[in-house]
XYZ file of C-alpha atoms in Angstrom:
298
model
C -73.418 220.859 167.807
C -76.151 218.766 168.863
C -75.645 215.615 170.787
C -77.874 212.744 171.839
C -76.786 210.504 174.665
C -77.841 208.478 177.749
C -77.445 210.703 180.109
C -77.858 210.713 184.370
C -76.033 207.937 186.605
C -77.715 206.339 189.121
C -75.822 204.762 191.891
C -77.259 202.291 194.421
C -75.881 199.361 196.489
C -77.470 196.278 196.749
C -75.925 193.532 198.687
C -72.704 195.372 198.694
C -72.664 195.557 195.016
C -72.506 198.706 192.645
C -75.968 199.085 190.490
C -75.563 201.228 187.265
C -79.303 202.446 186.240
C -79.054 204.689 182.966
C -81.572 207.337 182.393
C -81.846 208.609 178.875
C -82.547 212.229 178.241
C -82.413 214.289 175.288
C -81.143 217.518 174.790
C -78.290 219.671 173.274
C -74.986 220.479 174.416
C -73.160 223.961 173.486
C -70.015 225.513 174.824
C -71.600 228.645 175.673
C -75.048 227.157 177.150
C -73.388 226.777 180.720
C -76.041 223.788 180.533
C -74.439 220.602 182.130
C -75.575 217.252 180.232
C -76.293 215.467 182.830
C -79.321 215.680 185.399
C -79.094 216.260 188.613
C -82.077 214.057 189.872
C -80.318 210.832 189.139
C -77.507 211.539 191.563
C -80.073 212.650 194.386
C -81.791 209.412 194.190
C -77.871 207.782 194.176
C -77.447 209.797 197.352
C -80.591 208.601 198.828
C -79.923 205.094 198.300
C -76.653 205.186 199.475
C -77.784 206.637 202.459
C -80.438 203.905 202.982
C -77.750 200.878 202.154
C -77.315 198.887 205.310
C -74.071 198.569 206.461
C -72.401 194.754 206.457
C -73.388 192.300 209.392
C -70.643 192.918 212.220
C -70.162 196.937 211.457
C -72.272 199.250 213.270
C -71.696 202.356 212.822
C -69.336 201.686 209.516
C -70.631 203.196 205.984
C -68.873 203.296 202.692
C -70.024 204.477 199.126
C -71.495 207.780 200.325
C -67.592 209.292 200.155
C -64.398 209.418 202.161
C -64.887 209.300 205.658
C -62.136 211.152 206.900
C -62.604 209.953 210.414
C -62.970 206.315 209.365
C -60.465 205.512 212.769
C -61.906 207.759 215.029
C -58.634 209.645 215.359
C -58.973 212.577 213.474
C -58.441 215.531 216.071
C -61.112 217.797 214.901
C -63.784 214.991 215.725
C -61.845 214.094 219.319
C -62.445 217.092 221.208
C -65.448 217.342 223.210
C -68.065 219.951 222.148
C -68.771 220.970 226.035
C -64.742 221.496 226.753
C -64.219 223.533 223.015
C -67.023 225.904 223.769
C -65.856 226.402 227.471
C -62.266 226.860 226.213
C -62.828 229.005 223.781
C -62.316 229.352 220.105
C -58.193 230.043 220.911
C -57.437 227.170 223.285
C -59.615 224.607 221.247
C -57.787 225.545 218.163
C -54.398 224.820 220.396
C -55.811 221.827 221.701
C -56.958 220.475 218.360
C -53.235 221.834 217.084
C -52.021 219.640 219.564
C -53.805 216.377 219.013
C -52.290 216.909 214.957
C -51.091 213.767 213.705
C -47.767 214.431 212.181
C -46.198 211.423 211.159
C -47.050 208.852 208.325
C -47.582 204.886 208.654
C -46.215 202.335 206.366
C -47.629 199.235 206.982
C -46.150 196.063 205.439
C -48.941 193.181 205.159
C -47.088 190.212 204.488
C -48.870 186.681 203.097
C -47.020 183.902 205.242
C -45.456 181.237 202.570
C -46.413 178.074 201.406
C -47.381 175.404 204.363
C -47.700 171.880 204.661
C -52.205 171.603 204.269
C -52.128 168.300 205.232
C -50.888 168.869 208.682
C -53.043 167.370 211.823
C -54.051 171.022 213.469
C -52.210 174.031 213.175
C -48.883 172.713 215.127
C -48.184 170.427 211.820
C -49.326 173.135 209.055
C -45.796 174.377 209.257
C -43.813 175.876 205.753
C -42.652 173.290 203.174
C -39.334 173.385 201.934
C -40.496 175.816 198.927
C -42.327 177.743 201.742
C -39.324 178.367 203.620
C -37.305 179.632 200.818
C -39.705 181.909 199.695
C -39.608 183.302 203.649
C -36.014 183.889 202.922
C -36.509 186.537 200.190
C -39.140 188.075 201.343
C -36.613 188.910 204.585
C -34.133 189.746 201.505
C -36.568 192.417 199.862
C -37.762 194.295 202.962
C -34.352 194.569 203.967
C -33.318 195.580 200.552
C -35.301 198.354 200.755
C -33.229 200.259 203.077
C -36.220 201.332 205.670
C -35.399 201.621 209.253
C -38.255 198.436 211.064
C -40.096 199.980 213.845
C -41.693 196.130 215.043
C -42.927 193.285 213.438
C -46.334 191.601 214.450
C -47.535 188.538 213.553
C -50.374 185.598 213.575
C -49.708 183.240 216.494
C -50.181 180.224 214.311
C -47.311 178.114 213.164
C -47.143 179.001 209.326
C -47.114 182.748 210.300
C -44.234 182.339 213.252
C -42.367 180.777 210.955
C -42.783 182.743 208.241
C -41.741 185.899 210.579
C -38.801 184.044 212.644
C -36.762 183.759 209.171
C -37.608 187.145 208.090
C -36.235 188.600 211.068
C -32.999 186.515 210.653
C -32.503 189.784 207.564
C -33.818 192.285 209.802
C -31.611 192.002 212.858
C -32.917 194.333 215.882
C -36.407 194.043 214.776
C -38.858 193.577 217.671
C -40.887 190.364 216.998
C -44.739 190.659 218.573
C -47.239 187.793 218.471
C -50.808 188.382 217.915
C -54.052 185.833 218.226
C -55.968 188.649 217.006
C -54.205 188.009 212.973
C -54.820 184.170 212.794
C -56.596 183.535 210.035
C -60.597 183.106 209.806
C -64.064 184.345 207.986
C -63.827 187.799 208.264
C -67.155 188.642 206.412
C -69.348 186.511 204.178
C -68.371 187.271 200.267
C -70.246 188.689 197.756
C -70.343 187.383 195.095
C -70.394 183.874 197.227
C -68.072 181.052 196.138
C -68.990 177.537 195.795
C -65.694 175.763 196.785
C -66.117 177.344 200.093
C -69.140 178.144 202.671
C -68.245 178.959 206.393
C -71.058 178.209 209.101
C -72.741 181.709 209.568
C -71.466 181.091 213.755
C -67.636 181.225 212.086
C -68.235 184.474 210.187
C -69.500 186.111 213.640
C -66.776 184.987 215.972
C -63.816 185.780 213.446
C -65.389 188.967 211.905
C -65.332 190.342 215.159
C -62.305 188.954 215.603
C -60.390 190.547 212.584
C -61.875 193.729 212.148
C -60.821 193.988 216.197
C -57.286 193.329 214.407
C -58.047 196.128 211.719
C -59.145 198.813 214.524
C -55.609 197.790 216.728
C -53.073 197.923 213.989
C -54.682 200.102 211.032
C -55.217 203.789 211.858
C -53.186 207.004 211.281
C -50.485 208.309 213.591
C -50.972 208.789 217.237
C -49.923 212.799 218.173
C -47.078 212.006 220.117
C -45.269 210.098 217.485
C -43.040 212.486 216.068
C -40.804 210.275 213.032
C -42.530 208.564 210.066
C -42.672 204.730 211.116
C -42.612 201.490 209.142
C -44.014 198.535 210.365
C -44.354 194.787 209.654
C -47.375 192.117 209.710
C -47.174 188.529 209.036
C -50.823 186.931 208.606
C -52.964 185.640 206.206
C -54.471 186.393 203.000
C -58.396 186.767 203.991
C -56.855 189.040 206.733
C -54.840 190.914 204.608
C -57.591 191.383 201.925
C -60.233 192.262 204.382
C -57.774 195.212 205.580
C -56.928 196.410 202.467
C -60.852 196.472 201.357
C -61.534 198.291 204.977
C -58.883 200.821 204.720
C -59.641 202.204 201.226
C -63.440 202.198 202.529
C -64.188 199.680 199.721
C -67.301 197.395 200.204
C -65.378 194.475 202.843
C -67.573 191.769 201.350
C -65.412 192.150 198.262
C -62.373 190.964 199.491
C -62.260 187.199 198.232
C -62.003 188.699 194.367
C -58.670 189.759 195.661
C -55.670 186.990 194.837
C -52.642 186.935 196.883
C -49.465 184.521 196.674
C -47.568 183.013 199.125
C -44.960 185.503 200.959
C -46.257 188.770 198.925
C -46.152 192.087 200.371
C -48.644 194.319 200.303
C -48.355 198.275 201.634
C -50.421 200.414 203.132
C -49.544 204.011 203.782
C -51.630 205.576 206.126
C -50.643 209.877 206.256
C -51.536 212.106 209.686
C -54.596 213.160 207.842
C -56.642 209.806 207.600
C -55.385 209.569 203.571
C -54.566 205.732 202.789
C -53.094 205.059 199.432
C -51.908 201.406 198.722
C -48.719 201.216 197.250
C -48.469 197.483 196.475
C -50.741 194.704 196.440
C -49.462 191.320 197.029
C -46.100 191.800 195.313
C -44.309 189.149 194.772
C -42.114 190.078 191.524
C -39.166 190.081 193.895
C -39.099 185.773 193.614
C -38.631 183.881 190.300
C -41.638 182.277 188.179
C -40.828 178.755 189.559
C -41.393 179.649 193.079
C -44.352 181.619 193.292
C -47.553 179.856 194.784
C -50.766 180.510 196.358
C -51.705 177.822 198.658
């Protein structure tokens, strides 16, 4: 049966954004011709522009769109052994050593959106949780605890909406290790694409915090280490540009797409990170677990 259609798929990035160019070619398609439809030369010239797409201001050395990077944290054991020591070792021994330096256990990573603060405050030390802010702290502490998961620590933003936010959760998750972190305050991380009108950083602010917050991504978002031998679930308390940015940086999705990500007050979003590198996202800023009337996003 004959078939006409537009055909090859071009993919290129420009400014961080997908481009769809559509060649049309002509042709027939039959069962038996063991013909594919499409042409090959359009993806060749997808994989050449992706290859020549700069990476964002602030990552050297950090690619996405050309496919999975399976050592996106620099961890994965077959990439950590020095060439010199595997050929001097042997084939035997580096296969040990790389057997060795195996992840083996899986991450869960809870992101957690403090609640609703007081944006009038003077400075940080006033921007503390409204009434409605501190409620909605309370069952978020109530749904990770419901969940029946065994806390390894929880981290979270040294500024005052984010302490708070954590201090009442912890009041449900008794024995939980509380860890603060300047790293997680909030900040630029990376200028948006598209940009937003409502809201322009100076270009010094997207330099200091970028650095800043994909320092926090590299600390707390990575696979196993080898000696950890029990699956491990852990908790941050930060901010929603934070949280976005990590979320966009762990599934190797462009970062300068994180502002077209929403996230309410107190939702939880996890990450599971397995000993291989794989990171699958397993909620994004849920927050079905409060009623209607209490859900915000300030």
């Amino acid at each position: 049966m004959a078939l006409r259609r537009a055909a090859g798929v071009v993919f290129g990035l420009a400014g961080g954004s997908a481009v769809l160019v559509w060649a049309e070619r002509r042709g027939s398609l039959r069962e038996d011709s063991g013909e594919s439809w499409w042409s090959k030369a359009p993806i060749t010239a997808a994989l050449s522009a992706l290859h020549a797409a700069q990476p964002p201001a602030g990552l050297s050395g950090y690619s996405y769109g050309s496919g999975w990077d399976s050592n996106w944290d620099k961890r994965d054991p077959s990439f950590m052994l020095n060439p010199r020591k595997k050929e001097s070792s042997g084939e035997e021994n580096s296969s040990e050593t790389e057997t060795n330096n195996k992840p083996r256990a899986t991450r869960h990573i809870f992101l957690i959106r403090h609640s609703q603060y007081n944006l009038n405050g003077n400075g940080d030390r006033e921007k503390i949780l409204t009434p409605l802010g501190r409620e909605q702290a309370e069952m978020v502490g109530q749904r990770l605890a419901s969940l029946g998961l065994k806390y390894d620590v929880m981290i979270h933003s040294s500024m005052a909406r984010a302490i708070e936010t954590a201090t009442i959760i912890s009041k449900h998750l008794p024995g939980v290790e509380m860890v603060s972190c300047d790293l997680l305050r909030e900040g630029a991380p990376i200028e948006p694409i598209p940009p937003v009108s409502h809201w322009k950083p100076e270009a010094v602010q997207y330099h200091e915090d970028g650095a800043r917050i994909e320092a926090a991504f590299r600390r707390y978002i990575h696979r196993a280490d080898p000696k950890q031998k029990e699956d491990s679930y852990e908790i941050i308390v930060c901010h929603a540009n934070v949280i976005r940015y990590f979320v966009c940086r762990a599934l190797q999705f462009p970062p300068e797409g994180w502002l077209r990500l929403g996230l309410n007050n107190g939702s939880i979003t996890w990450l599971t990170i397995r000993p291989s590198g794989r990171v699958a996202l397993r909620a994004l800023g849920d927050s079905g677990f409060m009623p209607p009337d209490k859900l915000t996003r300030s």
